């Protein structure tokens, strides 16, 4: 607590960051991904998050994103670093409704990961049907 005070950092935020890191470590262990430290290699972390939030998946379509299972139109929140990037597939933590339904805490994923981490929830048809709806302005 003293270090946070001395460095103008909120102790509660640091505690939350530590808790999130521990959750990610648990997810990585659960899906048997080797845990190694490499700042440029984030795929194992994104796979672990996908394993935990596979039911919060969106795919780019006309007018924003569609949730994969329920076909609900959602958008990336304007404060997100991915707001202008528009990745093809995303996993999000929560939906917030203001003027639109927004996804918050969004990461980019690969659709193939969904079959790996949640074969009980997703079938190939869920993912291949979504692949047909690529907007004209989509950049890969």
Short mmCIF file of N, CA, C and O in Angstrom, two decimals:
data_model
loop_
_atom_site.label_atom_id
_atom_site.label_comp_id
_atom_site.label_asym_id
_atom_site.label_seq_id
_atom_site.Cartn_x
_atom_site.Cartn_y
_atom_site.Cartn_z
N UNK A 1 0.81 -1.19 0.00
CA UNK A 1 0.00 0.00 0.00
C UNK A 1 0.86 1.26 0.00
O UNK A 1 0.55 2.22 -0.70
N UNK A 2 1.94 1.21 0.76
CA UNK A 2 2.80 2.39 0.86
C UNK A 2 3.47 2.69 -0.49
O UNK A 2 3.56 3.84 -0.90
N UNK A 3 3.92 1.65 -1.19
CA UNK A 3 4.55 1.85 -2.49
C UNK A 3 3.55 2.51 -3.45
O UNK A 3 3.91 3.43 -4.18
N UNK A 4 2.31 2.06 -3.45
CA UNK A 4 1.29 2.66 -4.32
C UNK A 4 1.09 4.12 -3.97
O UNK A 4 1.01 4.97 -4.85
N UNK A 5 1.02 4.42 -2.68
CA UNK A 5 0.83 5.80 -2.25
C UNK A 5 2.00 6.66 -2.69
O UNK A 5 1.82 7.76 -3.23
N UNK A 6 3.22 6.16 -2.52
CA UNK A 6 4.42 6.91 -2.89
C UNK A 6 4.53 7.15 -4.38
O UNK A 6 5.14 8.13 -4.82
N UNK A 7 3.95 6.26 -5.18
CA UNK A 7 4.05 6.34 -6.64
C UNK A 7 2.75 6.78 -7.31
O UNK A 7 2.61 6.63 -8.52
N UNK A 8 1.82 7.32 -6.50
CA UNK A 8 0.57 7.87 -7.02
C UNK A 8 -0.24 6.85 -7.82
O UNK A 8 -0.77 7.15 -8.89
N UNK A 9 -0.30 5.63 -7.29
CA UNK A 9 -1.06 4.55 -7.93
C UNK A 9 -2.13 4.09 -6.95
O UNK A 9 -1.86 3.95 -5.76
N UNK A 10 -3.32 3.86 -7.47
CA UNK A 10 -4.40 3.40 -6.60
C UNK A 10 -4.16 1.94 -6.19
O UNK A 10 -4.01 1.06 -7.05
N UNK A 11 -4.17 1.71 -4.91
CA UNK A 11 -3.93 0.36 -4.38
C UNK A 11 -5.00 -0.61 -4.88
O UNK A 11 -4.68 -1.74 -5.26
N UNK A 12 -6.25 -0.18 -4.90
CA UNK A 12 -7.32 -1.06 -5.36
C UNK A 12 -7.13 -1.48 -6.81
O UNK A 12 -7.40 -2.62 -7.19
N UNK A 13 -6.64 -0.58 -7.65
CA UNK A 13 -6.39 -0.91 -9.05
C UNK A 13 -5.27 -1.93 -9.19
O UNK A 13 -5.36 -2.86 -10.00
N UNK A 14 -4.24 -1.77 -8.40
CA UNK A 14 -3.13 -2.74 -8.43
C UNK A 14 -3.59 -4.10 -7.93
O UNK A 14 -3.21 -5.13 -8.48
N UNK A 15 -4.40 -4.11 -6.90
CA UNK A 15 -4.92 -5.38 -6.37
C UNK A 15 -5.80 -6.05 -7.43
O UNK A 15 -5.71 -7.26 -7.64
N UNK A 16 -6.61 -5.27 -8.12
CA UNK A 16 -7.46 -5.83 -9.18
C UNK A 16 -6.60 -6.39 -10.32
O UNK A 16 -6.89 -7.45 -10.85
N UNK A 17 -5.55 -5.68 -10.70
CA UNK A 17 -4.64 -6.16 -11.75
C UNK A 17 -4.02 -7.50 -11.34
O UNK A 17 -3.91 -8.42 -12.16
N UNK A 18 -3.63 -7.60 -10.07
CA UNK A 18 -3.06 -8.86 -9.59
C UNK A 18 -4.09 -9.98 -9.66
O UNK A 18 -3.79 -11.10 -10.08
N UNK A 19 -5.33 -9.68 -9.28
CA UNK A 19 -6.39 -10.69 -9.33
C UNK A 19 -6.67 -11.16 -10.76
O UNK A 19 -6.84 -12.34 -11.02
N UNK A 20 -6.68 -10.21 -11.69
CA UNK A 20 -6.90 -10.56 -13.10
C UNK A 20 -5.76 -11.44 -13.61
O UNK A 20 -5.98 -12.43 -14.30
N UNK A 21 -4.53 -11.08 -13.25
CA UNK A 21 -3.38 -11.88 -13.67
C UNK A 21 -3.50 -13.31 -13.14
O UNK A 21 -3.23 -14.27 -13.85
N UNK A 22 -3.90 -13.47 -11.90
CA UNK A 22 -4.07 -14.80 -11.32
C UNK A 22 -5.17 -15.58 -12.04
O UNK A 22 -5.04 -16.79 -12.26
N UNK A 23 -6.24 -14.90 -12.44
CA UNK A 23 -7.30 -15.56 -13.19
C UNK A 23 -6.80 -16.03 -14.55
O UNK A 23 -7.10 -17.14 -14.99
N UNK A 24 -6.02 -15.18 -15.21
CA UNK A 24 -5.47 -15.54 -16.52
C UNK A 24 -4.53 -16.73 -16.37
O UNK A 24 -4.56 -17.66 -17.17
N UNK A 25 -3.70 -16.72 -15.35
CA UNK A 25 -2.81 -17.86 -15.10
C UNK A 25 -3.62 -19.15 -14.92
O UNK A 25 -3.26 -20.20 -15.45
N UNK A 26 -4.72 -19.05 -14.19
CA UNK A 26 -5.57 -20.22 -13.99
C UNK A 26 -6.18 -20.72 -15.28
O UNK A 26 -6.24 -21.94 -15.52
N UNK A 27 -6.63 -19.80 -16.14
CA UNK A 27 -7.20 -20.19 -17.43
C UNK A 27 -6.15 -20.83 -18.32
O UNK A 27 -6.42 -21.83 -19.00
N UNK A 28 -4.95 -20.28 -18.33
CA UNK A 28 -3.87 -20.84 -19.15
C UNK A 28 -3.54 -22.25 -18.69
O UNK A 28 -3.37 -23.16 -19.50
N UNK A 29 -3.49 -22.45 -17.40
CA UNK A 29 -3.22 -23.78 -16.85
C UNK A 29 -4.34 -24.75 -17.19
O UNK A 29 -4.09 -25.89 -17.58
N UNK A 30 -5.58 -24.29 -17.08
CA UNK A 30 -6.74 -25.15 -17.33
C UNK A 30 -6.79 -25.65 -18.77
O UNK A 30 -7.17 -26.80 -19.01
N UNK A 31 -6.40 -24.84 -19.73
CA UNK A 31 -6.43 -25.28 -21.12
C UNK A 31 -5.08 -25.81 -21.58
O UNK A 31 -4.86 -26.02 -22.77
N UNK A 32 -4.20 -26.03 -20.62
CA UNK A 32 -2.90 -26.68 -20.85
C UNK A 32 -2.04 -25.96 -21.88
O UNK A 32 -1.47 -26.57 -22.78
N UNK A 33 -1.97 -24.66 -21.74
CA UNK A 33 -1.08 -23.86 -22.58
C UNK A 33 0.16 -23.56 -21.76
O UNK A 33 0.06 -23.16 -20.60
N UNK A 34 1.32 -23.76 -22.37
CA UNK A 34 2.56 -23.49 -21.66
C UNK A 34 2.65 -22.01 -21.31
O UNK A 34 2.42 -21.14 -22.15
N UNK A 35 2.99 -21.72 -20.05
CA UNK A 35 3.08 -20.35 -19.60
C UNK A 35 4.54 -19.90 -19.66
O UNK A 35 5.37 -20.35 -18.88
N UNK A 36 4.83 -19.03 -20.63
CA UNK A 36 6.17 -18.47 -20.79
C UNK A 36 6.05 -16.97 -20.89
O UNK A 36 5.03 -16.45 -21.34
N UNK A 37 7.08 -16.28 -20.51
CA UNK A 37 7.06 -14.82 -20.54
C UNK A 37 7.69 -14.33 -21.83
O UNK A 37 8.87 -14.59 -22.10
N UNK A 38 6.86 -13.65 -22.65
CA UNK A 38 7.34 -13.08 -23.89
C UNK A 38 6.37 -11.98 -24.28
O UNK A 38 5.23 -12.24 -24.68
N UNK A 39 6.79 -10.76 -24.14
CA UNK A 39 5.90 -9.61 -24.36
C UNK A 39 5.31 -9.56 -25.77
O UNK A 39 4.22 -9.04 -25.96
N UNK A 40 6.01 -10.09 -26.75
CA UNK A 40 5.51 -10.02 -28.12
C UNK A 40 4.61 -11.19 -28.48
O UNK A 40 4.03 -11.21 -29.55
N UNK A 41 4.48 -12.19 -27.62
CA UNK A 41 3.67 -13.36 -27.91
C UNK A 41 2.47 -13.39 -26.98
O UNK A 41 2.54 -13.87 -25.86
N UNK A 42 1.33 -12.88 -27.47
CA UNK A 42 0.14 -12.81 -26.63
C UNK A 42 -0.91 -13.87 -26.97
O UNK A 42 -1.96 -13.92 -26.34
N UNK A 43 -0.64 -14.73 -27.92
CA UNK A 43 -1.62 -15.72 -28.34
C UNK A 43 -2.05 -16.64 -27.19
O UNK A 43 -3.25 -16.87 -27.00
N UNK A 44 -1.13 -17.17 -26.38
CA UNK A 44 -1.58 -18.02 -25.27
C UNK A 44 -2.52 -17.30 -24.30
O UNK A 44 -3.48 -17.89 -23.82
N UNK A 45 -2.26 -16.04 -24.04
CA UNK A 45 -3.14 -15.28 -23.14
C UNK A 45 -4.50 -15.09 -23.79
O UNK A 45 -5.55 -15.27 -23.15
N UNK A 46 -4.52 -14.73 -25.07
CA UNK A 46 -5.80 -14.54 -25.76
C UNK A 46 -6.58 -15.85 -25.86
O UNK A 46 -7.80 -15.86 -25.74
N UNK A 47 -5.88 -16.98 -26.03
CA UNK A 47 -6.56 -18.28 -26.05
C UNK A 47 -7.15 -18.60 -24.68
O UNK A 47 -8.26 -19.13 -24.59
N UNK A 48 -6.43 -18.28 -23.63
CA UNK A 48 -6.93 -18.53 -22.28
C UNK A 48 -8.17 -17.69 -22.00
O UNK A 48 -9.15 -18.17 -21.43
N UNK A 49 -8.15 -16.44 -22.41
CA UNK A 49 -9.32 -15.57 -22.23
C UNK A 49 -10.49 -16.09 -23.06
O UNK A 49 -11.64 -16.12 -22.60
N UNK A 50 -10.21 -16.56 -24.26
CA UNK A 50 -11.24 -17.15 -25.11
C UNK A 50 -11.86 -18.36 -24.43
O UNK A 50 -13.08 -18.56 -24.50
N UNK A 51 -11.05 -19.16 -23.77
CA UNK A 51 -11.57 -20.34 -23.07
C UNK A 51 -12.53 -19.94 -21.96
O UNK A 51 -13.51 -20.64 -21.69
N UNK A 52 -12.28 -18.81 -21.31
CA UNK A 52 -13.14 -18.37 -20.23
C UNK A 52 -14.37 -17.61 -20.70
O UNK A 52 -15.40 -17.62 -20.03
N UNK A 53 -14.29 -16.95 -21.84
CA UNK A 53 -15.38 -16.10 -22.31
C UNK A 53 -15.87 -16.50 -23.70
O UNK A 53 -16.32 -15.65 -24.47
N UNK A 54 -15.80 -17.77 -24.05
CA UNK A 54 -16.18 -18.23 -25.38
C UNK A 54 -17.63 -17.89 -25.72
O UNK A 54 -17.97 -17.74 -26.88
N UNK A 55 -18.48 -17.76 -24.74
CA UNK A 55 -19.89 -17.44 -25.00
C UNK A 55 -20.11 -15.95 -25.25
O UNK A 55 -21.20 -15.55 -25.63
N UNK A 56 -19.07 -15.13 -25.08
CA UNK A 56 -19.13 -13.69 -25.39
C UNK A 56 -18.34 -13.41 -26.65
O UNK A 56 -17.35 -12.71 -26.64
N UNK A 57 -18.76 -13.96 -27.75
CA UNK A 57 -18.03 -13.85 -29.00
C UNK A 57 -18.82 -13.03 -30.01
O UNK A 57 -20.02 -13.19 -30.15
N UNK A 58 -18.10 -12.15 -30.73
CA UNK A 58 -18.72 -11.36 -31.77
C UNK A 58 -17.96 -11.51 -33.07
O UNK A 58 -16.74 -11.73 -33.07
N UNK A 59 -18.68 -11.40 -34.16
CA UNK A 59 -18.06 -11.48 -35.48
C UNK A 59 -18.49 -10.23 -36.27
O UNK A 59 -19.63 -9.79 -36.18
N UNK A 60 -17.55 -9.66 -37.01
CA UNK A 60 -17.80 -8.46 -37.79
C UNK A 60 -18.85 -8.74 -38.86
O UNK A 60 -18.78 -9.75 -39.57
N UNK A 61 -19.82 -7.84 -38.97
CA UNK A 61 -20.85 -7.96 -39.99
C UNK A 61 -21.32 -6.56 -40.38
O UNK A 61 -20.80 -5.58 -39.86
N UNK A 62 -22.30 -6.47 -41.25
CA UNK A 62 -22.84 -5.16 -41.62
C UNK A 62 -23.42 -4.49 -40.40
O UNK A 62 -24.15 -5.10 -39.62
N UNK A 63 -23.10 -3.23 -40.22
CA UNK A 63 -23.67 -2.47 -39.12
C UNK A 63 -23.03 -2.71 -37.78
O UNK A 63 -23.58 -2.36 -36.76
N UNK A 64 -21.87 -3.33 -37.74
CA UNK A 64 -21.18 -3.58 -36.47
C UNK A 64 -20.77 -5.03 -36.33
O UNK A 64 -20.27 -5.63 -37.26
N UNK A 65 -21.05 -5.57 -35.17
CA UNK A 65 -20.74 -6.96 -34.88
C UNK A 65 -22.04 -7.68 -34.55
O UNK A 65 -23.02 -7.06 -34.13
N UNK A 66 -22.03 -8.99 -34.72
CA UNK A 66 -23.14 -9.84 -34.31
C UNK A 66 -22.58 -10.85 -33.31
O UNK A 66 -21.51 -11.40 -33.52
N UNK A 67 -23.33 -11.04 -32.22
CA UNK A 67 -22.93 -12.12 -31.33
C UNK A 67 -23.17 -13.42 -32.07
O UNK A 67 -24.14 -13.55 -32.82
N UNK A 68 -22.29 -14.38 -31.90
CA UNK A 68 -22.30 -15.57 -32.75
C UNK A 68 -23.52 -16.44 -32.50
O UNK A 68 -24.19 -16.85 -33.44
N UNK A 69 -23.87 -16.69 -31.27
CA UNK A 69 -25.00 -17.58 -30.99
C UNK A 69 -26.36 -16.91 -31.11
O UNK A 69 -27.31 -17.51 -31.56
N UNK A 70 -26.49 -15.65 -30.70
CA UNK A 70 -27.80 -15.02 -30.63
C UNK A 70 -28.04 -13.95 -31.70
O UNK A 70 -29.11 -13.35 -31.74
N UNK A 71 -27.05 -13.67 -32.52
CA UNK A 71 -27.17 -12.72 -33.62
C UNK A 71 -27.63 -11.33 -33.17
O UNK A 71 -28.38 -10.65 -33.86
N UNK A 72 -27.19 -10.91 -31.99
CA UNK A 72 -27.50 -9.59 -31.46
C UNK A 72 -26.48 -8.59 -32.02
O UNK A 72 -25.28 -8.87 -32.02
N UNK A 73 -26.94 -7.44 -32.49
CA UNK A 73 -26.02 -6.42 -33.02
C UNK A 73 -25.37 -5.69 -31.85
O UNK A 73 -26.05 -5.18 -30.97
N UNK A 74 -24.04 -5.64 -31.87
CA UNK A 74 -23.25 -4.97 -30.83
C UNK A 74 -22.12 -4.21 -31.51
O UNK A 74 -21.82 -4.44 -32.68
N UNK A 75 -21.48 -3.31 -30.77
CA UNK A 75 -20.40 -2.48 -31.30
C UNK A 75 -19.26 -2.45 -30.30
O UNK A 75 -19.48 -2.60 -29.10
N UNK A 76 -18.04 -2.22 -30.79
CA UNK A 76 -16.90 -2.03 -29.90
C UNK A 76 -17.02 -0.65 -29.27
O UNK A 76 -17.30 0.33 -29.96
N UNK A 77 -16.82 -0.58 -27.98
CA UNK A 77 -16.94 0.68 -27.25
C UNK A 77 -15.91 1.69 -27.80
O UNK A 77 -14.77 1.33 -28.09
N UNK A 78 -16.29 2.96 -27.96
CA UNK A 78 -15.38 3.98 -28.53
C UNK A 78 -14.09 4.18 -27.74
O UNK A 78 -13.11 4.64 -28.30
N UNK A 79 -14.05 3.82 -26.47
CA UNK A 79 -12.83 3.98 -25.68
C UNK A 79 -11.86 2.82 -25.88
O UNK A 79 -10.74 2.87 -25.37
N UNK A 80 -12.25 1.80 -26.61
CA UNK A 80 -11.40 0.63 -26.82
C UNK A 80 -10.29 0.92 -27.83
O UNK A 80 -10.49 1.65 -28.80
N UNK A 81 -9.15 0.31 -27.62
CA UNK A 81 -8.04 0.45 -28.58
C UNK A 81 -8.36 -0.25 -29.89
O UNK A 81 -7.73 0.02 -30.91
N UNK A 82 -9.35 -1.13 -29.91
CA UNK A 82 -9.74 -1.83 -31.13
C UNK A 82 -10.89 -1.14 -31.86
O UNK A 82 -11.39 -1.64 -32.86
N UNK A 83 -11.32 0.02 -31.36
CA UNK A 83 -12.48 0.71 -31.92
C UNK A 83 -12.35 0.96 -33.42
O UNK A 83 -13.28 0.72 -34.17
N UNK A 84 -11.21 1.43 -33.87
CA UNK A 84 -11.03 1.72 -35.29
C UNK A 84 -10.40 0.56 -36.06
O UNK A 84 -10.42 0.54 -37.28
N UNK A 85 -9.84 -0.39 -35.36
CA UNK A 85 -9.18 -1.51 -36.03
C UNK A 85 -10.18 -2.49 -36.63
O UNK A 85 -9.96 -3.03 -37.70
N UNK A 86 -11.28 -2.74 -35.95
CA UNK A 86 -12.34 -3.65 -36.39
C UNK A 86 -11.83 -5.06 -36.74
O UNK A 86 -11.88 -5.48 -37.91
N UNK A 87 -11.36 -5.80 -35.76
CA UNK A 87 -10.93 -7.18 -36.03
C UNK A 87 -12.13 -8.04 -36.44
O UNK A 87 -13.28 -7.74 -36.10
N UNK A 88 -11.87 -9.09 -37.17
CA UNK A 88 -12.93 -9.97 -37.69
C UNK A 88 -13.67 -10.68 -36.55
O UNK A 88 -14.88 -10.74 -36.52
N UNK A 89 -12.95 -11.27 -35.60
CA UNK A 89 -13.52 -12.01 -34.48
C UNK A 89 -13.05 -11.39 -33.17
O UNK A 89 -11.88 -11.07 -33.03
N UNK A 90 -13.96 -11.27 -32.21
CA UNK A 90 -13.61 -10.72 -30.90
C UNK A 90 -14.30 -11.51 -29.78
O UNK A 90 -15.32 -12.16 -29.99
N UNK A 91 -13.69 -11.41 -28.61
CA UNK A 91 -14.30 -11.87 -27.36
C UNK A 91 -14.36 -10.64 -26.47
O UNK A 91 -13.43 -9.85 -26.44
N UNK A 92 -15.47 -10.48 -25.75
CA UNK A 92 -15.64 -9.32 -24.89
C UNK A 92 -16.00 -9.76 -23.48
O UNK A 92 -16.49 -10.87 -23.26
N UNK A 93 -15.77 -8.87 -22.53
CA UNK A 93 -16.08 -9.15 -21.13
C UNK A 93 -17.52 -8.81 -20.79
O UNK A 93 -18.19 -9.56 -20.10
N UNK A 94 -17.98 -7.65 -21.24
CA UNK A 94 -19.33 -7.24 -20.89
C UNK A 94 -19.96 -6.39 -21.98
O UNK A 94 -19.27 -5.81 -22.81
N UNK A 95 -21.28 -6.34 -21.96
CA UNK A 95 -22.04 -5.47 -22.84
C UNK A 95 -22.59 -4.32 -22.00
O UNK A 95 -23.08 -4.53 -20.90
N UNK A 96 -22.50 -3.11 -22.56
CA UNK A 96 -23.01 -1.91 -21.89
C UNK A 96 -23.94 -1.21 -22.87
O UNK A 96 -23.58 -1.00 -24.03
N UNK A 97 -25.13 -0.87 -22.41
CA UNK A 97 -26.07 -0.19 -23.29
C UNK A 97 -26.11 1.29 -22.95
O UNK A 97 -26.42 1.69 -21.84
N UNK A 98 -25.72 2.13 -23.93
CA UNK A 98 -25.89 3.58 -23.82
C UNK A 98 -26.73 3.99 -25.01
O UNK A 98 -27.91 3.71 -25.03
N UNK A 99 -26.12 4.59 -26.02
CA UNK A 99 -26.87 4.89 -27.24
C UNK A 99 -26.97 3.66 -28.13
O UNK A 99 -27.86 3.56 -28.97
N UNK A 100 -26.03 2.74 -27.96
CA UNK A 100 -26.00 1.46 -28.67
C UNK A 100 -25.58 0.39 -27.66
O UNK A 100 -25.16 0.69 -26.56
N UNK A 101 -25.61 -0.85 -28.08
CA UNK A 101 -25.11 -1.95 -27.26
C UNK A 101 -23.62 -2.07 -27.54
O UNK A 101 -23.21 -2.37 -28.66
N UNK A 102 -22.79 -1.78 -26.53
CA UNK A 102 -21.34 -1.76 -26.70
C UNK A 102 -20.67 -2.92 -25.98
O UNK A 102 -21.05 -3.27 -24.86
N UNK A 103 -19.63 -3.47 -26.62
CA UNK A 103 -18.77 -4.48 -26.00
C UNK A 103 -17.62 -3.75 -25.32
O UNK A 103 -17.03 -2.84 -25.91
N UNK A 104 -17.30 -4.14 -24.10
CA UNK A 104 -16.17 -3.55 -23.39
C UNK A 104 -15.17 -4.64 -23.06
O UNK A 104 -15.52 -5.80 -22.94
N UNK A 105 -13.91 -4.24 -22.90
CA UNK A 105 -12.79 -5.16 -22.66
C UNK A 105 -12.77 -6.22 -23.77
O UNK A 105 -13.06 -7.39 -23.55
N UNK A 106 -12.42 -5.79 -24.96
CA UNK A 106 -12.47 -6.60 -26.17
C UNK A 106 -11.07 -7.04 -26.57
O UNK A 106 -10.12 -6.27 -26.49
N UNK A 107 -10.95 -8.30 -27.01
CA UNK A 107 -9.70 -8.78 -27.60
C UNK A 107 -10.01 -9.46 -28.93
O UNK A 107 -11.10 -9.98 -29.13
N UNK A 108 -9.02 -9.44 -29.79
CA UNK A 108 -9.15 -10.12 -31.09
C UNK A 108 -8.81 -11.59 -30.91
O UNK A 108 -7.88 -11.94 -30.19
N UNK A 109 -9.59 -12.45 -31.57
CA UNK A 109 -9.34 -13.89 -31.51
C UNK A 109 -9.39 -14.47 -32.92
O UNK A 109 -9.75 -13.79 -33.88
N UNK A 110 -9.06 -15.74 -33.02
CA UNK A 110 -9.19 -16.51 -34.25
C UNK A 110 -10.41 -17.42 -34.10
O UNK A 110 -10.60 -18.02 -33.03
N UNK A 111 -11.23 -17.54 -35.11
CA UNK A 111 -12.45 -18.36 -35.01
C UNK A 111 -12.12 -19.82 -34.72
O UNK A 111 -12.89 -20.50 -34.03
N UNK A 112 -11.00 -20.32 -35.19
CA UNK A 112 -10.63 -21.72 -34.96
C UNK A 112 -10.43 -22.02 -33.47
O UNK A 112 -10.61 -23.15 -33.04
N UNK A 113 -10.07 -21.01 -32.68
CA UNK A 113 -9.89 -21.22 -31.24
C UNK A 113 -11.18 -21.65 -30.58
O UNK A 113 -11.18 -22.39 -29.60
N UNK A 114 -12.31 -21.18 -31.09
CA UNK A 114 -13.60 -21.49 -30.47
C UNK A 114 -13.89 -22.99 -30.53
O UNK A 114 -14.43 -23.55 -29.58
N UNK A 115 -13.54 -23.62 -31.63
CA UNK A 115 -13.74 -25.07 -31.74
C UNK A 115 -12.79 -25.81 -30.81
O UNK A 115 -13.13 -26.87 -30.29
N UNK A 116 -11.60 -25.26 -30.58
CA UNK A 116 -10.63 -25.89 -29.69
C UNK A 116 -11.06 -25.79 -28.23
O UNK A 116 -10.97 -26.77 -27.49
N UNK A 117 -11.50 -24.61 -27.80
CA UNK A 117 -11.77 -24.39 -26.38
C UNK A 117 -13.21 -24.69 -25.97
O UNK A 117 -13.47 -24.91 -24.79
N UNK A 118 -14.14 -24.71 -26.91
CA UNK A 118 -15.54 -24.95 -26.57
C UNK A 118 -16.26 -25.79 -27.62
O UNK A 118 -17.26 -25.37 -28.20
N UNK A 119 -15.78 -27.02 -27.88
CA UNK A 119 -16.45 -27.85 -28.88
C UNK A 119 -17.87 -28.24 -28.46
O UNK A 119 -18.70 -28.57 -29.30
N UNK A 120 -18.16 -28.17 -27.17
CA UNK A 120 -19.50 -28.47 -26.66
C UNK A 120 -20.48 -27.33 -26.93
O UNK A 120 -21.69 -27.52 -26.89
N UNK A 121 -19.97 -26.14 -27.23
CA UNK A 121 -20.81 -24.96 -27.42
C UNK A 121 -20.90 -24.53 -28.88
O UNK A 121 -21.95 -24.13 -29.35
N UNK A 122 -19.77 -24.62 -29.59
CA UNK A 122 -19.73 -24.22 -30.99
C UNK A 122 -19.55 -25.42 -31.90
O UNK A 122 -18.83 -26.35 -31.58
N UNK A 123 -20.21 -25.34 -33.02
CA UNK A 123 -20.05 -26.32 -34.09
C UNK A 123 -19.48 -25.58 -35.30
O UNK A 123 -19.58 -24.36 -35.39
N UNK A 124 -18.92 -26.31 -36.23
CA UNK A 124 -18.33 -25.70 -37.42
C UNK A 124 -19.34 -24.83 -38.15
O UNK A 124 -18.99 -23.77 -38.66
N UNK A 125 -20.61 -25.22 -38.17
CA UNK A 125 -21.65 -24.43 -38.86
C UNK A 125 -21.81 -23.05 -38.23
O UNK A 125 -22.09 -22.09 -38.94
N UNK A 126 -21.68 -22.94 -36.91
CA UNK A 126 -21.80 -21.64 -36.25
C UNK A 126 -20.75 -20.67 -36.78
O UNK A 126 -21.01 -19.48 -36.93
N UNK A 127 -19.58 -21.19 -37.05
CA UNK A 127 -18.46 -20.34 -37.45
C UNK A 127 -18.39 -20.15 -38.95
O UNK A 127 -18.02 -19.09 -39.42
N UNK A 128 -18.76 -21.15 -39.73
CA UNK A 128 -18.67 -21.02 -41.18
C UNK A 128 -19.79 -20.14 -41.72
O UNK A 128 -19.58 -19.40 -42.67
N UNK A 129 -20.98 -20.16 -41.13
CA UNK A 129 -22.05 -19.28 -41.58
C UNK A 129 -21.66 -17.82 -41.36
O UNK A 129 -21.93 -16.98 -42.20
N UNK A 130 -20.99 -17.55 -40.26
CA UNK A 130 -20.57 -16.18 -39.97
C UNK A 130 -19.50 -15.71 -40.94
O UNK A 130 -19.37 -14.53 -41.21
N UNK A 131 -18.71 -16.63 -41.47
CA UNK A 131 -17.66 -16.26 -42.40
C UNK A 131 -18.21 -15.72 -43.72
O UNK A 131 -17.51 -15.05 -44.45
N UNK A 132 -19.46 -16.03 -44.04
CA UNK A 132 -20.05 -15.57 -45.29
C UNK A 132 -20.41 -14.09 -45.24
O UNK A 132 -20.56 -13.46 -46.25
N UNK A 133 -20.59 -13.54 -44.04
CA UNK A 133 -21.06 -12.16 -43.90
C UNK A 133 -19.91 -11.19 -43.68
O UNK A 133 -19.84 -10.53 -42.67
N UNK A 134 -19.02 -11.06 -44.63
CA UNK A 134 -17.91 -10.12 -44.51
C UNK A 134 -18.31 -8.80 -45.14
O UNK A 134 -18.69 -8.76 -46.31
N UNK A 135 -18.27 -7.70 -44.38
CA UNK A 135 -18.62 -6.41 -44.96
C UNK A 135 -17.67 -5.99 -46.08
O UNK A 135 -16.52 -6.40 -46.11
N UNK A 136 -18.18 -5.17 -46.98
CA UNK A 136 -17.37 -4.73 -48.12
C UNK A 136 -16.15 -3.93 -47.68
O UNK A 136 -15.10 -3.99 -48.29
N UNK A 137 -16.27 -3.15 -46.60
CA UNK A 137 -15.16 -2.31 -46.16
C UNK A 137 -14.23 -3.03 -45.19
O UNK A 137 -13.37 -2.41 -44.59
N UNK A 138 -14.37 -4.35 -45.05
CA UNK A 138 -13.53 -5.11 -44.14
C UNK A 138 -12.10 -5.19 -44.67
O UNK A 138 -11.88 -5.48 -45.83
N UNK A 139 -11.14 -4.91 -43.78
CA UNK A 139 -9.72 -5.01 -44.12
C UNK A 139 -9.12 -6.14 -43.31
O UNK A 139 -9.20 -6.16 -42.11
N UNK A 140 -8.50 -7.09 -43.96
CA UNK A 140 -7.89 -8.19 -43.22
C UNK A 140 -6.43 -7.94 -42.91
O UNK A 140 -5.84 -7.02 -43.35
#
